[in-house]
Short mmCIF file of C-alpha atoms in Angstrom, two decimals:
data_model
loop_
_atom_site.label_atom_id
_atom_site.label_comp_id
_atom_site.label_asym_id
_atom_site.label_seq_id
_atom_site.Cartn_x
_atom_site.Cartn_y
_atom_site.Cartn_z
CA MET F 1 -0.25 0.09 -0.32
CA GLN F 2 1.08 3.29 -1.06
CA THR F 3 1.09 6.35 1.55
CA ASN F 4 3.25 9.45 2.10
CA TRP F 5 5.25 11.31 4.40
CA ASP F 6 2.60 13.61 5.37
CA ASP F 7 0.28 11.00 6.55
CA LEU F 8 3.51 9.83 8.77
CA ARG F 9 4.04 12.98 10.43
CA LEU F 10 0.60 13.00 11.63
CA PHE F 11 0.90 9.49 12.77
CA LEU F 12 3.75 10.21 14.48
CA ALA F 13 2.62 12.98 16.57
CA VAL F 14 -0.82 11.14 17.25
CA ALA F 15 1.01 8.56 18.66
CA ARG F 16 3.86 10.41 20.48
CA GLU F 17 0.93 12.62 21.89
CA GLU F 18 -1.59 9.77 22.79
CA SER F 19 -4.50 12.36 21.71
CA LEU F 20 -6.17 14.19 18.63
CA SER F 21 -5.86 17.26 20.73
CA GLY F 22 -1.81 16.56 21.60
CA ALA F 23 -1.20 16.16 18.12
CA GLY F 24 -3.40 18.90 16.57
CA LYS F 25 -1.73 21.56 19.46
CA ARG F 26 1.61 20.40 18.10
CA LEU F 27 0.94 20.29 14.24
CA ARG F 28 -0.84 23.99 14.86
CA LEU F 29 -4.12 21.53 13.19
CA ASP F 30 -7.43 21.25 14.27
CA PRO F 31 -7.92 18.12 16.01
CA ALA F 32 -11.07 16.96 14.17
CA THR F 33 -8.87 17.08 11.15
CA VAL F 34 -6.10 15.19 12.21
CA GLY F 35 -8.68 12.75 13.48
CA ARG F 36 -10.02 12.36 9.83
CA ARG F 37 -6.65 11.93 8.56
CA MET F 38 -6.18 9.02 10.98
CA ALA F 39 -9.58 7.46 10.02
CA ARG F 40 -8.13 7.93 6.21
CA LEU F 41 -5.18 6.43 6.98
CA GLU F 42 -6.72 3.35 8.84
CA THR F 43 -9.03 2.65 6.27
CA ALA F 44 -6.01 2.79 3.36
CA LEU F 45 -3.84 0.42 5.27
CA GLN F 46 -6.92 -1.77 6.33
CA ALA F 47 -5.55 -1.95 10.11
CA ALA F 48 -6.49 -0.68 13.25
CA LEU F 49 -3.68 1.81 14.45
CA PHE F 50 -5.19 3.04 17.38
CA VAL F 51 -7.24 2.04 20.11
CA LYS F 52 -9.47 5.06 21.38
CA SER F 53 -10.86 5.63 24.94
CA PRO F 54 -11.73 8.66 27.03
CA GLN F 55 -8.21 8.17 28.47
CA GLY F 56 -6.51 8.80 25.17
CA TYR F 57 -5.04 7.09 22.01
CA THR F 58 -3.18 3.77 22.13
CA LEU F 59 -1.04 2.12 19.72
CA THR F 60 -2.74 -1.35 18.30
CA ASP F 61 -0.14 -3.78 17.33
CA ALA F 62 -0.49 -2.84 13.77
CA GLY F 63 0.39 0.72 14.98
CA ALA F 64 2.97 0.19 16.77
CA ALA F 65 4.60 -1.51 13.57
CA LEU F 66 4.46 1.27 11.87
CA LEU F 67 5.77 3.64 14.42
CA ALA F 68 8.79 1.76 14.34
CA ARG F 69 9.09 2.38 10.19
CA SER F 70 7.76 6.03 10.52
CA GLU F 71 10.20 6.53 12.80
CA ALA F 72 13.29 4.99 10.50
CA ALA F 73 11.45 7.13 7.72
CA GLU F 74 11.87 10.65 9.93
CA GLN F 75 15.43 9.47 10.60
CA ALA F 76 15.85 9.34 7.02
CA MET F 77 14.42 12.10 6.08
CA ARG F 78 16.65 14.08 8.63
CA VAL F 79 19.79 12.39 7.13
CA ALA F 80 18.41 13.50 3.54
CA VAL F 81 17.50 16.67 4.00
CA ALA F 82 21.23 17.47 5.98
CA GLY F 83 23.87 19.57 4.62
CA LEU F 84 21.70 21.06 2.02
CA PRO F 85 22.04 24.60 0.91
CA ALA F 86 19.75 27.07 2.43
CA GLN F 87 16.76 28.24 0.15
CA GLY F 88 13.76 30.03 0.87
CA GLU F 89 10.64 27.94 1.65
CA GLN F 90 8.41 28.73 -1.60
CA LEU F 91 9.36 27.74 -5.24
CA HIS F 92 8.53 30.09 -7.72
CA GLY F 93 9.18 30.09 -11.64
CA GLN F 94 7.80 28.04 -13.98
CA ILE F 95 7.09 24.16 -13.84
CA ARG F 96 5.66 22.52 -16.60
CA ILE F 97 4.89 18.76 -16.22
CA GLY F 98 3.77 16.44 -19.21
CA ALA F 99 1.29 13.39 -18.14
CA PRO F 100 -1.63 11.30 -20.15
CA ASP F 101 -4.82 12.71 -19.78
CA GLY F 102 -6.28 10.68 -17.26
CA CYS F 103 -3.59 11.43 -15.00
CA ALA F 104 -3.89 15.08 -15.93
CA ASN F 105 -7.66 15.03 -16.15
CA TYR F 106 -8.52 13.05 -12.84
CA LEU F 107 -5.50 13.61 -10.32
CA LEU F 108 -3.29 16.61 -11.38
CA PRO F 109 -5.42 19.17 -11.01
CA GLN F 110 -6.64 19.16 -7.62
CA VAL F 111 -2.74 18.22 -7.19
CA CYS F 112 -1.25 21.03 -8.12
CA ALA F 113 -3.83 23.67 -7.22
CA ALA F 114 -2.68 22.20 -3.49
CA ILE F 115 0.91 22.78 -4.17
CA ALA F 116 -0.03 26.26 -5.84
CA ASP F 117 -1.72 27.17 -3.05
CA ASP F 118 1.63 26.75 -1.12
CA ASN F 119 3.61 28.51 -3.62
CA PRO F 120 1.75 31.53 -5.16
CA GLU F 121 4.96 32.72 -7.31
CA LEU F 122 5.24 29.09 -8.82
CA ASP F 123 3.43 29.11 -12.32
CA ILE F 124 2.52 24.85 -13.39
CA GLN F 125 1.49 23.89 -16.13
CA ILE F 126 0.10 20.92 -16.77
CA VAL F 127 0.49 19.26 -20.38
CA ALA F 128 -1.67 16.53 -21.48
CA LEU F 129 -0.98 14.68 -24.34
CA PRO F 130 -1.48 11.07 -25.09
CA ARG F 131 1.98 10.55 -26.00
CA VAL F 132 5.77 10.10 -24.85
CA PHE F 133 7.10 13.02 -23.62
CA ASN F 134 11.07 13.73 -24.88
CA LEU F 135 12.71 15.25 -22.18
CA SER F 136 15.63 15.41 -23.79
CA ARG F 137 14.20 18.16 -26.01
CA ARG F 138 12.43 20.27 -23.09
CA GLU F 139 9.38 19.87 -24.39
CA ALA F 140 8.66 19.80 -20.15
CA ASP F 141 10.54 19.86 -16.99
CA MET F 142 9.59 16.30 -15.79
CA ALA F 143 6.77 13.43 -17.25
CA ILE F 144 4.46 11.23 -15.78
CA ALA F 145 4.03 8.31 -17.55
CA VAL F 146 2.55 4.93 -17.45
CA SER F 147 6.03 2.25 -17.95
CA ALA F 148 9.46 3.14 -17.37
CA PRO F 149 11.59 3.61 -20.08
CA GLY F 150 14.59 1.71 -20.65
CA ALA F 151 16.65 3.84 -22.47
CA GLY F 152 18.07 7.60 -22.30
CA ARG F 153 19.65 9.61 -20.06
CA LEU F 154 16.65 9.58 -17.38
CA VAL F 155 15.71 9.48 -13.72
CA VAL F 156 12.74 7.01 -13.29
CA GLN F 157 10.90 6.69 -9.95
CA LYS F 158 7.87 4.69 -9.07
CA ILE F 159 5.08 7.44 -7.95
CA THR F 160 2.23 4.75 -6.60
CA ASP F 161 0.25 1.77 -8.32
CA TYR F 162 -3.34 2.30 -9.53
CA ARG F 163 -6.26 0.10 -10.43
CA LEU F 164 -8.34 -0.20 -13.19
CA HIS F 165 -11.77 -2.45 -13.72
CA LEU F 166 -14.61 -2.53 -16.50
CA ALA F 167 -17.43 -0.09 -16.19
CA ALA F 168 -20.55 0.77 -17.28
CA GLY F 169 -23.28 3.83 -17.12
CA GLU F 170 -26.46 2.80 -15.29
CA SER F 171 -28.27 3.17 -18.13
CA TYR F 172 -26.64 0.93 -20.25
CA LEU F 173 -26.70 -1.81 -17.95
CA ALA F 174 -30.96 -0.95 -17.59
CA GLY F 175 -31.22 -1.53 -21.08
CA HIS F 176 -29.16 -4.72 -21.75
CA GLY F 177 -29.42 -7.01 -18.68
CA PRO F 178 -26.79 -8.25 -16.01
CA VAL F 179 -23.35 -8.62 -16.88
CA LYS F 180 -21.90 -11.51 -14.89
CA THR F 181 -18.87 -13.63 -16.78
CA LEU F 182 -16.93 -12.28 -19.61
CA ASP F 183 -19.29 -14.35 -22.23
CA ASP F 184 -21.83 -11.43 -21.53
CA LEU F 185 -19.75 -8.64 -23.18
CA ARG F 186 -19.32 -10.97 -26.63
CA GLY F 187 -23.15 -8.86 -27.27
CA LEU F 188 -22.44 -5.80 -25.82
CA ARG F 189 -20.75 -2.49 -27.16
CA LEU F 190 -17.05 -2.07 -26.24
CA VAL F 191 -15.66 1.16 -25.33
CA GLY F 192 -11.82 1.68 -25.61
CA TYR F 193 -8.37 3.19 -27.73
CA ILE F 194 -8.12 3.05 -31.18
CA PRO F 195 -5.90 0.31 -31.78
CA ASP F 196 -3.42 1.98 -33.84
CA MET F 197 -2.89 4.83 -31.79
CA ILE F 198 -2.32 2.82 -28.15
CA PHE F 199 1.07 4.52 -27.33
CA ASP F 200 1.78 2.36 -24.28
CA ARG F 201 1.95 -1.55 -24.23
CA GLU F 202 0.34 -0.84 -20.82
CA LEU F 203 -2.81 1.05 -22.15
CA ASP F 204 -3.59 -2.37 -24.29
CA TYR F 205 -6.09 -3.17 -21.70
CA LEU F 206 -8.68 -4.81 -24.11
CA ALA F 207 -6.20 -7.36 -25.47
CA ASP F 208 -5.55 -8.55 -22.09
CA ILE F 209 -9.15 -9.41 -21.43
CA GLY F 210 -9.43 -11.16 -25.15
CA MET F 211 -10.97 -8.38 -27.20
CA ALA F 212 -10.32 -7.10 -30.15
CA ARG F 213 -13.11 -4.57 -31.71
CA VAL F 214 -13.76 -1.39 -30.24
CA PRO F 215 -17.11 0.25 -31.50
CA LEU F 216 -16.79 3.15 -30.24
CA ALA F 217 -12.87 4.18 -29.47
CA SER F 218 -10.77 7.26 -28.69
CA ASN F 219 -7.45 8.36 -27.93
CA SER F 220 -8.29 10.03 -24.60
CA ALA F 221 -9.03 8.31 -21.32
CA SER F 222 -11.18 11.03 -20.13
CA VAL F 223 -12.96 10.61 -23.48
CA GLN F 224 -13.83 7.19 -22.90
CA VAL F 225 -15.11 7.52 -19.40
CA ASN F 226 -17.60 10.39 -21.00
CA LEU F 227 -18.68 7.95 -23.28
CA ILE F 228 -19.35 5.42 -20.85
CA ARG F 229 -21.15 7.51 -18.57
CA GLN F 230 -23.55 8.66 -21.78
CA GLY F 231 -24.41 4.72 -22.16
CA GLY F 232 -22.04 4.42 -25.13
CA GLY F 233 -20.98 0.25 -23.42
CA ILE F 234 -18.72 -0.82 -21.26
CA GLY F 235 -14.87 -0.26 -21.12
CA VAL F 236 -12.18 0.17 -19.17
CA ALA F 237 -11.49 2.90 -16.39
CA HIS F 238 -9.15 4.26 -14.05
CA ASP F 239 -10.96 4.08 -10.29
CA PHE F 240 -9.68 7.35 -9.28
CA SER F 241 -11.78 8.74 -12.21
CA LEU F 242 -15.18 7.03 -11.23
CA PRO F 243 -15.91 9.46 -8.36
CA ALA F 244 -16.36 12.27 -10.81
CA THR F 245 -18.33 10.36 -13.43
CA PRO F 246 -21.71 9.70 -11.58
CA GLY F 247 -24.01 7.15 -13.02
CA VAL F 248 -20.98 4.90 -13.83
CA ARG F 249 -20.34 1.67 -11.79
CA ARG F 250 -17.93 -1.25 -12.26
CA VAL F 251 -18.47 -4.53 -13.32
CA LEU F 252 -17.19 -7.96 -13.59
CA THR F 253 -14.77 -6.84 -10.38
CA ASP F 254 -14.00 -10.57 -9.49
CA VAL F 255 -13.16 -11.46 -12.53
CA VAL F 256 -10.85 -8.28 -14.57
CA SER F 257 -8.58 -6.24 -11.95
CA LEU F 258 -5.79 -4.58 -13.69
CA THR F 259 -3.19 -2.86 -11.65
CA ARG F 260 -0.93 -0.34 -13.61
CA SER F 261 1.43 2.33 -12.57
CA PHE F 262 2.61 5.44 -12.67
CA TRP F 263 6.28 6.47 -13.37
CA LEU F 264 7.91 10.37 -12.81
CA ILE F 265 10.42 10.64 -15.54
CA ARG F 266 13.43 13.52 -15.27
CA HIS F 267 15.70 14.04 -17.23
CA ALA F 268 19.54 12.81 -15.80
CA ASP F 269 20.77 16.46 -15.84
CA ASP F 270 18.03 18.21 -13.23
CA GLN F 271 19.05 15.80 -10.34
CA ARG F 272 20.98 18.49 -8.74
CA ASN F 273 18.22 21.16 -9.28
CA ALA F 274 16.72 21.69 -5.66
CA ARG F 275 13.90 23.55 -7.17
CA LEU F 276 12.35 20.71 -9.51
CA THR F 277 13.75 17.86 -6.60
CA ARG F 278 11.37 19.69 -4.34
CA PHE F 279 8.55 19.98 -6.68
CA ALA F 280 8.87 16.36 -7.44
CA GLU F 281 8.61 15.09 -3.92
CA SER F 282 5.21 17.09 -3.59
CA LEU F 283 3.83 16.14 -7.04
CA SER F 284 4.62 12.33 -6.09
CA ALA F 285 3.33 12.35 -2.26
CA GLY F 286 0.25 14.45 -3.52
CA LEU F 287 -0.23 11.97 -6.67
CA ARG F 288 -0.19 9.55 -4.16
CA ALA F 289 -2.52 10.24 -1.78
CA GLU F 290 -4.95 11.59 -4.17
CA VAL F 291 -4.76 8.03 -5.90
CA ALA F 292 -5.93 6.16 -2.53
CA ARG F 293 -8.64 9.26 -1.45
CA LEU F 294 -10.37 8.45 -5.09
CA GLU F 295 -10.15 4.87 -5.35
CA ALA F 296 -11.39 4.52 -1.83
CA GLN F 297 -14.21 6.26 -3.04
CA ALA F 298 -14.81 4.46 -6.31
#
């Protein structure tokens, strides 16, 4: 399970103070906010971290195990930043991100808006195109991809896994009966990518489930989701897109469940650029948190 440092920072405060009020005072946050964050963390981890009582918050066995790992991460963070040259707290200038349109439409807006709130002098540009970006030509400062490139002077870091399932609009399902097996798909209309415009093998979802013909197709993941929402047919959708598409629900979740990954790609020459590194860390943490939040709602 992917989490982020901010979640662990709040967890450490609650574990050490043994109360939401104490943690909130230490972090200068409202205790109710801390409580919601801890509840979200427990849901994401599928484990109870605290025993709650009028006397306070006591760690469970799972919480104690996470505490040891969180303290190790805290120490690693301290070592990582030790000796770095002093710099202003806020980022500035312009940073351009290239991303596939599913990520660009359903994840990057809220993540980048939060980063922009914390850095008023920073200009963030999101380039949403269904293709691979060429960082050597400086088409972007960094890119998000669905597979890790194997060549080039690049630094590649995995951000997080994400999940996809077959999905259909309620209106389409109402008119075409229940979908209980893969055989039930044979007579239904499929929505997917234009076959000769799939720019990455990881996006060839329908081939993975033995489907060839795609009557309604687009090179855009967000267009596909809208086709599904409008009753166009059944297709593969990102779980993180579903909270934004009311009227669409997953089908055959026990039969078809796909996992893919987002990767952050930077040019090797930018490794020592502290500004881009700080932005990349914030971007990655934000994406991990947002994928977990939205998938929990799917």
